[in-house]
Amino acid sequence: MRKFIRYILPLALLGMLSSGCEDYLNINDDPNRVTEVDLASLLPSTQLALANSHYSITTSTGRVTQHISSYFGYIDEGTLRIGGAWSTLYLRVLENARIMAEQAQESGSPHYEGVAKTIQAYGLLLLSDQWEDVPWTEAFKGSENLTPVFDSQESLYTTASQLLDEAIPLLGAEESIFSPGGDDLIYGGDLSLWAKAAYGIQARLAIHLVNKGGSYAQDAIDAAARSFASPEEDFQFIYNSVIRNPWHTNVALANNTGNFSFAQGAYFVNQLNGSIYPDVDPRLNILATLDEGATAYIGIESFNTEAPSNTVNFRVDTWHSRELAPMEMVTYAEMKFIEAEAYLALNQPDAAYTAYLAGIEADMGKRGVGAADITAYLGAPSVAVGAGSLSLEEVMRQKYIALFLNPEAWVDMRRHNYSTEVYKGFITPDPVMWGGPAQRALYPLDELNRNGAEVEKVSKPFGQPMWRDQ
């Protein structure tokens, strides 16, 4: 393999990225000459934008799943427009990834092209999983087409799958003029891990469609088996002292000064504190920090004005809101729960149970739970149900906990139609208002103003399930 000296991104450039200077990184002095610096500048800015999109989406969808709740009331349709994430995904993620893929192809750098296509697939699924139909085939044409048509979710899923199929062999190419290195803020240039991430996204895509029958359950199992081997390989954005986790900077630090915004939701906390299930989860004090003087763990229930005041918050030492906590996107634990669900669909309870227990153990280990506490929890009555009694309730309960602050949790809830047989004790507030529980984000106002005619063609009621879930 031909290798050039890898471009190591200086802290000064990282500071520029965190300040929103991605526009600078999209400009090449000589568009006819691709250099390693071009690609190495595009990659970290694109990855940062992807992580920011993940955070932005979760601050809305996490309120639907009740992972979190707001001090300022429950969600409404306006909350689920998520305009910032829409813009970031199109302008900073998918556009940059498109340019990166083109430049990589022109320069004979399949390793960068494979990374770019993996990011494209993930970003496209993020868009479609929130809004269903979104522009793709006519997007990214600038002033040539300001009113792109919206592609169907079915076609977008096909496109994402094709991108991943193309990415995997590119990542394994024997020669590449330029290859990611220190500019890769996710895997540090380890292409084998990028390939595993691509398989992980394929597994997620397949489990999304498992209710449609066919081979999707087996496809999910096969892809998950080729994905991560441990939590150390998780697909996650790695922060540093210059670019810090937004749950830390925007939520935990603000909470320290009394500027409260979000806290852990009551339903999420009740999954852990013994309220819904009798066994207290040892992750409780890791994922939610008690306020000073409090002894009982109580989350926010913003739709219930008679609910007790919360006693937990995000603090600087809460796992997900630590300064350097990673932005988790696809994880090994998720793969295990995907396998468990798929094996249940195929009536293979023994394999499902093995995967289910492995998912719990992996997530607990990553959060820092001690070995003795993990062993005790895995033997608890509500957890150690046995292969013959394992159901979607147990699998999705544990997956919901492992996916804390991940928008994928909303996909799961919609796939299972918010069923209380799957999500025990879940309450959907005021479903009559929307004709049913929230099934989609509404299109951003900017898109309505700019491309209203095309938006009108694909707009559906807030409570109408997506193609994916029908």
Coordinates of C-alpha atoms in Angstrom, one line a residue:
M1 CA 0.0 0.0 0.0
R2 CA 1.3 3.4 -0.9
K3 CA 1.3 5.7 2.1
F4 CA 2.0 9.4 2.3
I5 CA 2.7 11.3 5.4
R6 CA -0.6 11.7 7.2
Y7 CA -2.0 15.1 7.9
I8 CA -2.1 15.5 11.7
L9 CA -4.8 18.1 12.5
P10 CA -3.4 20.8 14.8
L11 CA -5.3 22.0 17.8
A12 CA -5.7 25.4 16.1
L13 CA -7.7 23.9 13.3
L14 CA -9.8 21.9 15.7
G15 CA -10.6 25.1 17.4
M16 CA -11.7 26.6 14.1
L17 CA -14.0 23.5 13.5
S18 CA -15.6 23.9 16.9
S19 CA -16.3 27.6 16.1
G20 CA -18.3 26.7 13.0
C21 CA -15.7 27.5 10.4
E22 CA -16.5 24.5 8.1
D23 CA -17.1 26.9 5.2
Y24 CA -13.4 27.5 5.0
L25 CA -12.7 23.8 4.9
N26 CA -14.9 23.4 1.8
I27 CA -12.8 25.6 -0.4
N28 CA -9.9 24.3 -2.5
D29 CA -7.4 26.8 -4.0
D30 CA -7.1 24.7 -7.1
P31 CA -10.2 22.6 -7.8
N32 CA -8.3 20.6 -10.5
R33 CA -5.7 19.3 -8.0
V34 CA -6.7 17.2 -5.1
T35 CA -4.3 17.0 -2.2
E36 CA -4.2 15.1 1.0
V37 CA -4.8 18.3 2.8
D38 CA -8.1 18.8 1.0
L39 CA -9.4 15.4 2.1
A40 CA -7.9 15.6 5.6
S41 CA -9.6 19.0 6.1
L42 CA -13.0 17.8 4.9
L43 CA -13.0 14.6 7.0
P44 CA -12.9 16.1 10.6
S45 CA -15.3 18.9 9.8
T46 CA -17.8 16.4 8.4
Q47 CA -17.4 14.1 11.4
L48 CA -17.9 17.0 13.8
A49 CA -21.0 18.1 11.9
L50 CA -22.4 14.5 12.1
A51 CA -21.9 14.4 15.9
N52 CA -23.5 17.8 16.2
S53 CA -26.5 16.6 14.2
H54 CA -26.8 13.6 16.4
Y55 CA -27.0 15.8 19.5
S56 CA -29.4 18.2 17.9
I57 CA -31.8 15.4 16.8
T58 CA -31.7 13.8 20.3
T59 CA -32.6 17.0 22.1
S60 CA -36.0 16.6 20.3
T61 CA -36.5 12.9 19.8
G62 CA -35.2 12.1 23.3
R63 CA -38.2 14.0 24.6
V64 CA -40.6 11.7 22.6
T65 CA -38.9 8.6 24.0
Q66 CA -38.7 10.2 27.4
H67 CA -35.0 9.6 27.7
I68 CA -34.9 13.3 28.6
S69 CA -37.5 15.9 29.3
S70 CA -37.4 19.7 29.3
Y71 CA -37.8 22.1 32.2
F72 CA -40.0 24.1 29.9
G73 CA -42.7 21.7 29.0
Y74 CA -43.5 18.7 26.8
I75 CA -42.9 18.4 23.0
D76 CA -45.3 19.8 20.4
E77 CA -45.1 19.7 16.6
G78 CA -42.8 22.7 16.5
T79 CA -40.3 20.9 18.8
L80 CA -40.1 18.1 16.2
R81 CA -39.1 20.3 13.2
I82 CA -35.4 19.9 14.2
G83 CA -34.4 22.5 11.6
G84 CA -30.8 22.9 12.8
A85 CA -30.1 19.2 12.2
W86 CA -31.7 19.2 8.8
S87 CA -29.5 22.1 7.7
T88 CA -26.3 20.6 9.2
L89 CA -26.9 17.2 7.7
Y90 CA -27.4 18.6 4.2
L91 CA -24.8 21.5 4.2
R92 CA -22.1 20.1 6.5
V93 CA -22.4 16.3 6.4
L94 CA -23.8 15.1 3.2
E95 CA -22.4 17.8 1.0
N96 CA -18.9 17.5 2.5
A97 CA -19.1 13.8 2.2
R98 CA -20.2 14.0 -1.4
I99 CA -17.2 16.3 -2.2
M100 CA -14.9 14.0 -0.3
A101 CA -16.1 11.0 -2.2
E102 CA -15.6 12.7 -5.5
Q103 CA -12.2 14.1 -4.7
A104 CA -11.1 10.7 -3.3
Q105 CA -12.2 9.0 -6.5
E106 CA -10.4 11.6 -8.7
S107 CA -7.2 11.1 -6.7
G108 CA -7.2 7.4 -6.6
S109 CA -7.9 7.3 -2.8
P110 CA -10.5 4.5 -2.2
H111 CA -9.9 4.6 1.5
Y112 CA -11.3 8.1 1.8
E113 CA -14.0 7.3 -0.6
G114 CA -15.1 4.3 1.5
V115 CA -15.2 6.5 4.6
A116 CA -17.2 9.2 2.8
K117 CA -19.8 6.7 1.5
T118 CA -20.2 5.2 5.0
I119 CA -20.9 8.7 6.3
Q120 CA -23.3 9.4 3.5
A121 CA -25.2 6.3 4.3
Y122 CA -25.4 7.1 8.0
G123 CA -26.4 10.7 7.4
L124 CA -29.0 9.7 4.8
L125 CA -30.6 7.3 7.3
L126 CA -30.6 9.9 10.0
L127 CA -32.6 12.2 7.7
S128 CA -35.0 9.6 6.5
D129 CA -35.6 8.2 10.0
Q130 CA -36.7 11.6 11.3
W131 CA -38.6 12.9 8.2
E132 CA -39.3 9.9 6.0
D133 CA -39.1 11.4 2.5
V134 CA -36.3 13.8 1.9
P135 CA -34.4 15.2 -1.1
W136 CA -31.5 13.1 -2.4
T137 CA -31.3 12.5 -6.2
E138 CA -31.9 16.2 -6.9
A139 CA -30.1 17.6 -3.9
F140 CA -26.6 19.2 -3.8
K141 CA -27.0 21.0 -7.1
G142 CA -26.8 24.5 -5.6
S143 CA -28.4 27.3 -7.7
E144 CA -29.1 24.8 -10.5
N145 CA -32.0 23.4 -8.6
L146 CA -33.4 25.2 -5.6
T147 CA -36.5 23.1 -5.4
P148 CA -35.4 19.4 -5.4
V149 CA -38.0 16.7 -5.4
F150 CA -38.3 14.5 -2.3
D151 CA -37.2 10.8 -2.6
S152 CA -39.3 8.2 -1.0
Q153 CA -38.1 6.5 2.2
E154 CA -38.1 3.1 0.4
S155 CA -35.7 4.4 -2.3
L156 CA -33.6 6.2 0.3
Y157 CA -33.1 2.9 2.2
T158 CA -32.1 1.3 -1.0
T159 CA -29.6 4.1 -1.7
A160 CA -28.1 3.8 1.8
S161 CA -27.7 0.1 1.4
Q162 CA -26.0 0.5 -1.9
L163 CA -23.6 3.1 -0.5
L164 CA -22.6 0.7 2.3
D165 CA -22.1 -2.1 -0.2
E166 CA -19.8 0.2 -2.2
A167 CA -18.0 1.5 0.9
I168 CA -16.9 -1.9 2.3
P169 CA -14.6 -3.0 -0.6
L170 CA -13.3 0.5 -1.0
L171 CA -12.2 0.4 2.7
G172 CA -10.3 -2.8 2.1
A173 CA -8.5 -1.7 -1.1
E174 CA -4.9 -2.7 -1.2
E175 CA -3.7 0.7 -2.5
S176 CA -4.8 4.2 -1.9
I177 CA -2.9 7.3 -2.7
F178 CA -4.2 9.1 0.4
S179 CA -5.6 7.4 3.5
P180 CA -7.2 8.8 6.7
G181 CA -4.9 9.1 9.7
G182 CA -4.9 11.7 12.5
D183 CA -7.6 13.7 10.7
D184 CA -10.0 10.8 11.4
L185 CA -11.6 11.8 14.7
I186 CA -13.6 8.6 14.9
Y187 CA -11.2 5.7 14.2
G188 CA -7.8 7.4 13.8
G189 CA -7.5 5.9 10.3
D190 CA -8.3 2.3 11.2
L191 CA -10.1 1.2 8.1
S192 CA -11.0 -2.2 9.5
L193 CA -13.1 -0.4 12.1
W194 CA -14.7 1.7 9.4
A195 CA -15.7 -1.5 7.6
K196 CA -17.2 -2.9 10.9
A197 CA -19.1 0.4 11.3
A198 CA -20.5 0.0 7.8
Y199 CA -21.7 -3.5 8.6
G200 CA -23.2 -2.2 11.9
I201 CA -25.2 0.4 9.9
Q202 CA -26.3 -2.4 7.6
A203 CA -27.5 -4.4 10.6
R204 CA -29.5 -1.4 11.9
L205 CA -31.0 -0.8 8.4
A206 CA -32.1 -4.5 8.2
I207 CA -33.7 -4.6 11.7
H208 CA -35.6 -1.5 10.8
L209 CA -37.4 -3.5 8.2
V210 CA -37.7 -6.8 10.0
N211 CA -41.5 -6.5 10.3
K212 CA -41.8 -6.5 6.5
G213 CA -40.7 -10.1 6.5
G214 CA -38.4 -11.5 3.9
S215 CA -34.8 -12.1 4.8
Y216 CA -34.4 -8.9 6.9
A217 CA -34.0 -10.8 10.2
Q218 CA -31.2 -13.0 8.9
D219 CA -29.7 -10.0 7.1
A220 CA -29.5 -8.2 10.4
I221 CA -27.8 -11.2 12.1
D222 CA -25.3 -11.6 9.3
A223 CA -24.3 -7.9 9.2
A224 CA -24.1 -7.7 13.0
A225 CA -21.8 -10.7 13.1
R226 CA -19.4 -8.8 10.8
S227 CA -19.6 -5.6 12.8
F228 CA -17.9 -4.7 16.1
A229 CA -16.2 -7.3 18.3
S230 CA -16.3 -5.2 21.5
P231 CA -17.4 -1.8 22.8
E232 CA -13.8 -0.5 22.1
E233 CA -14.8 -0.6 18.4
D234 CA -18.0 1.5 18.7
F235 CA -18.8 4.0 16.0
Q236 CA -18.6 7.2 18.0
F237 CA -17.1 10.7 17.8
I238 CA -14.2 11.3 20.1
Y239 CA -14.0 14.7 21.8
N240 CA -11.0 16.4 23.2
S241 CA -10.0 19.4 25.2
V242 CA -10.7 21.8 22.3
I243 CA -13.9 20.2 21.0
R244 CA -16.0 19.1 24.0
N245 CA -19.1 17.0 24.2
P246 CA -22.2 19.3 23.7
W247 CA -24.1 17.5 26.5
H248 CA -21.3 18.8 28.6
T249 CA -21.0 22.3 27.3
N250 CA -24.7 23.0 26.5
V251 CA -26.4 21.1 29.3
A252 CA -24.2 20.1 32.2
L253 CA -22.2 23.3 32.5
A254 CA -25.4 25.3 32.1
N255 CA -27.1 23.3 34.9
N256 CA -24.2 24.2 37.2
T257 CA -25.1 27.9 36.8
G258 CA -28.9 27.3 37.2
N259 CA -29.6 27.6 33.5
F260 CA -31.6 24.3 33.4
S261 CA -32.8 22.9 30.1
F262 CA -32.9 19.1 30.0
A263 CA -32.8 16.4 32.6
Q264 CA -33.3 12.7 32.5
G265 CA -36.9 11.7 31.8
A266 CA -39.0 10.0 34.5
Y267 CA -39.7 7.0 32.3
F268 CA -36.0 6.4 31.7
V269 CA -35.1 6.8 35.4
N270 CA -38.0 4.5 36.4
Q271 CA -36.5 1.8 34.2
L272 CA -33.5 1.9 36.4
N273 CA -34.7 2.8 39.9
G274 CA -36.9 -0.2 40.7
S275 CA -40.2 1.6 39.9
I276 CA -41.1 -0.4 36.8
Y277 CA -39.0 -3.4 37.4
P278 CA -38.1 -4.6 40.9
D279 CA -34.3 -4.8 40.3
V280 CA -32.3 -1.5 40.7
D281 CA -30.0 -1.1 37.8
P282 CA -26.3 -0.4 38.8
R283 CA -26.1 2.0 35.9
L284 CA -28.6 4.4 37.6
N285 CA -26.0 6.6 39.4
I286 CA -23.8 6.6 36.4
L287 CA -26.4 7.8 33.9
A288 CA -28.2 10.2 36.2
T289 CA -26.7 12.3 39.0
L290 CA -28.6 13.0 42.2
D291 CA -29.1 16.6 43.2
E292 CA -27.4 17.6 46.5
G293 CA -29.4 16.4 49.4
A294 CA -31.6 14.1 47.4
T295 CA -31.9 10.4 48.1
A296 CA -34.5 9.1 45.7
Y297 CA -33.9 9.1 41.9
I298 CA -36.8 11.0 40.2
G299 CA -36.8 12.1 36.6
I300 CA -38.8 14.9 34.9
E301 CA -42.3 14.1 33.7
S302 CA -43.0 17.4 31.9
F303 CA -46.4 16.4 30.5
N304 CA -47.7 15.7 34.1
T305 CA -48.1 18.9 36.1
E306 CA -48.9 16.8 39.2
A307 CA -45.6 14.8 39.0
P308 CA -43.1 15.3 41.8
S309 CA -40.1 17.5 41.1
N310 CA -37.1 15.8 39.6
T311 CA -34.0 15.1 41.7
V312 CA -31.6 14.1 38.9
N313 CA -29.7 16.1 36.4
F314 CA -26.9 16.0 33.9
R315 CA -23.7 17.1 35.7
V316 CA -20.1 17.3 34.6
D317 CA -19.5 13.8 36.0
T318 CA -22.6 12.1 34.5
W319 CA -21.5 9.6 32.0
H320 CA -22.9 11.1 28.8
S321 CA -22.2 14.7 29.8
R322 CA -18.6 14.4 30.8
E323 CA -16.3 16.8 28.9
L324 CA -14.7 14.0 26.8
A325 CA -17.7 11.6 26.7
P326 CA -18.0 10.2 23.2
M327 CA -21.0 10.8 20.9
E328 CA -22.2 7.3 20.5
M329 CA -23.8 6.5 17.1
V330 CA -23.7 2.7 16.6
T331 CA -22.4 0.4 19.3
Y332 CA -21.5 -3.2 20.0
A333 CA -24.2 -3.4 22.6
E334 CA -26.7 -2.3 20.0
M335 CA -25.5 -5.1 17.7
K336 CA -26.2 -7.6 20.4
F337 CA -29.7 -6.4 20.9
I338 CA -30.3 -6.3 17.1
E339 CA -29.2 -10.0 17.1
A340 CA -31.5 -10.8 20.0
E341 CA -34.5 -9.2 18.3
A342 CA -33.7 -10.9 15.0
Y343 CA -33.2 -14.3 16.5
L344 CA -36.6 -14.0 18.3
A345 CA -38.2 -13.2 14.9
L346 CA -36.6 -16.4 13.6
N347 CA -37.8 -18.4 16.6
Q348 CA -34.3 -19.1 17.9
P349 CA -34.7 -18.3 21.6
D350 CA -31.3 -19.7 22.8
A351 CA -29.3 -17.6 20.4
A352 CA -31.5 -14.6 21.2
Y353 CA -30.9 -15.1 24.9
T354 CA -27.1 -15.3 24.5
A355 CA -27.1 -12.1 22.5
Y356 CA -29.4 -10.3 25.0
L357 CA -27.2 -11.1 27.9
A358 CA -24.1 -10.1 25.9
G359 CA -25.6 -6.7 25.1
I360 CA -26.4 -6.0 28.8
E361 CA -22.9 -7.0 29.9
A362 CA -21.2 -4.9 27.1
D363 CA -23.2 -1.7 27.9
M364 CA -22.7 -2.1 31.7
G365 CA -18.9 -2.6 31.2
K366 CA -18.6 0.4 29.0
R367 CA -20.4 2.6 31.5
G368 CA -18.0 1.5 34.3
V369 CA -20.2 -0.9 36.3
G370 CA -18.0 -3.3 38.3
A371 CA -17.8 -7.0 37.5
A372 CA -19.6 -8.1 40.7
D373 CA -22.5 -5.7 40.1
I374 CA -22.8 -6.9 36.5
T375 CA -22.9 -10.5 37.6
A376 CA -25.5 -9.8 40.2
Y377 CA -27.7 -7.8 37.8
L378 CA -27.5 -10.5 35.1
G379 CA -28.9 -12.9 37.7
A380 CA -31.7 -10.7 38.9
P381 CA -35.2 -12.1 38.4
S382 CA -36.4 -9.5 35.9
V383 CA -33.3 -9.9 33.8
A384 CA -32.4 -13.6 34.0
V385 CA -35.8 -14.8 32.5
G386 CA -34.3 -17.7 30.6
A387 CA -34.3 -18.4 26.9
G388 CA -37.8 -19.9 26.9
S389 CA -39.4 -16.8 28.5
L390 CA -37.4 -14.1 26.7
S391 CA -39.6 -11.6 24.8
L392 CA -39.3 -8.3 23.0
E393 CA -40.1 -6.6 26.3
E394 CA -36.8 -7.7 27.9
V395 CA -34.8 -7.1 24.8
M396 CA -36.2 -3.6 24.0
R397 CA -36.0 -2.6 27.7
Q398 CA -32.3 -3.2 27.7
K399 CA -31.8 -1.7 24.3
Y400 CA -33.7 1.4 25.3
I401 CA -31.2 1.8 28.2
A402 CA -28.2 1.2 26.1
L403 CA -29.4 3.7 23.5
F404 CA -29.7 6.5 26.0
L405 CA -29.4 9.8 24.1
N406 CA -29.4 8.1 20.7
P407 CA -32.1 9.0 18.2
E408 CA -32.2 5.3 17.2
A409 CA -34.4 4.7 20.3
W410 CA -37.2 6.7 18.6
V411 CA -37.0 4.4 15.6
D412 CA -37.4 1.4 17.8
M413 CA -40.4 2.8 19.6
R414 CA -42.1 3.6 16.3
R415 CA -41.3 0.2 14.9
H416 CA -43.1 -1.3 17.8
N417 CA -45.9 1.2 17.7
Y418 CA -45.2 2.5 21.3
S419 CA -46.6 -0.8 22.5
T420 CA -46.8 -1.0 26.3
E421 CA -46.4 -4.8 25.9
V422 CA -42.9 -3.9 24.7
Y423 CA -42.3 -0.7 26.6
K424 CA -43.8 -1.5 29.9
G425 CA -45.3 1.5 31.7
F426 CA -44.8 3.9 28.8
I427 CA -47.3 6.8 28.6
T428 CA -48.0 8.6 25.4
P429 CA -49.3 12.1 26.4
D430 CA -52.2 13.6 24.5
P431 CA -52.2 11.3 21.5
V432 CA -55.6 12.7 20.4
M433 CA -53.9 16.1 19.7
W434 CA -51.9 14.6 16.9
G435 CA -54.0 11.7 15.7
G436 CA -51.7 9.3 17.4
P437 CA -48.2 9.2 19.0
A438 CA -45.5 11.2 17.2
Q439 CA -44.3 9.3 14.1
R440 CA -42.2 11.9 12.3
A441 CA -40.5 15.2 12.5
L442 CA -42.2 18.0 10.6
Y443 CA -40.3 19.6 7.8
P444 CA -38.3 22.7 8.8
L445 CA -39.9 26.1 8.2
D446 CA -36.9 27.1 6.0
E447 CA -37.6 24.2 3.7
L448 CA -41.3 25.0 3.6
N449 CA -40.5 28.6 2.6
R450 CA -37.9 27.6 0.0
N451 CA -39.4 24.5 -1.5
G452 CA -43.0 24.5 -0.4
A453 CA -44.6 22.9 -3.4
E454 CA -42.4 19.8 -3.1
V455 CA -42.8 19.7 0.7
E456 CA -46.6 19.7 0.2
K457 CA -46.4 16.7 -2.0
V458 CA -44.9 14.5 0.7
S459 CA -46.3 16.0 3.9
K460 CA -48.2 13.6 6.0
P461 CA -50.0 13.8 9.4
F462 CA -47.8 14.0 12.5
G463 CA -49.2 10.7 13.7
Q464 CA -49.1 8.7 10.5
P465 CA -46.5 5.9 10.5
M466 CA -43.7 6.0 8.0
W467 CA -43.2 3.4 5.2
R468 CA -40.5 1.8 7.3
D469 CA -43.0 1.0 10.0
Q470 CA -46.0 -0.1 8.0

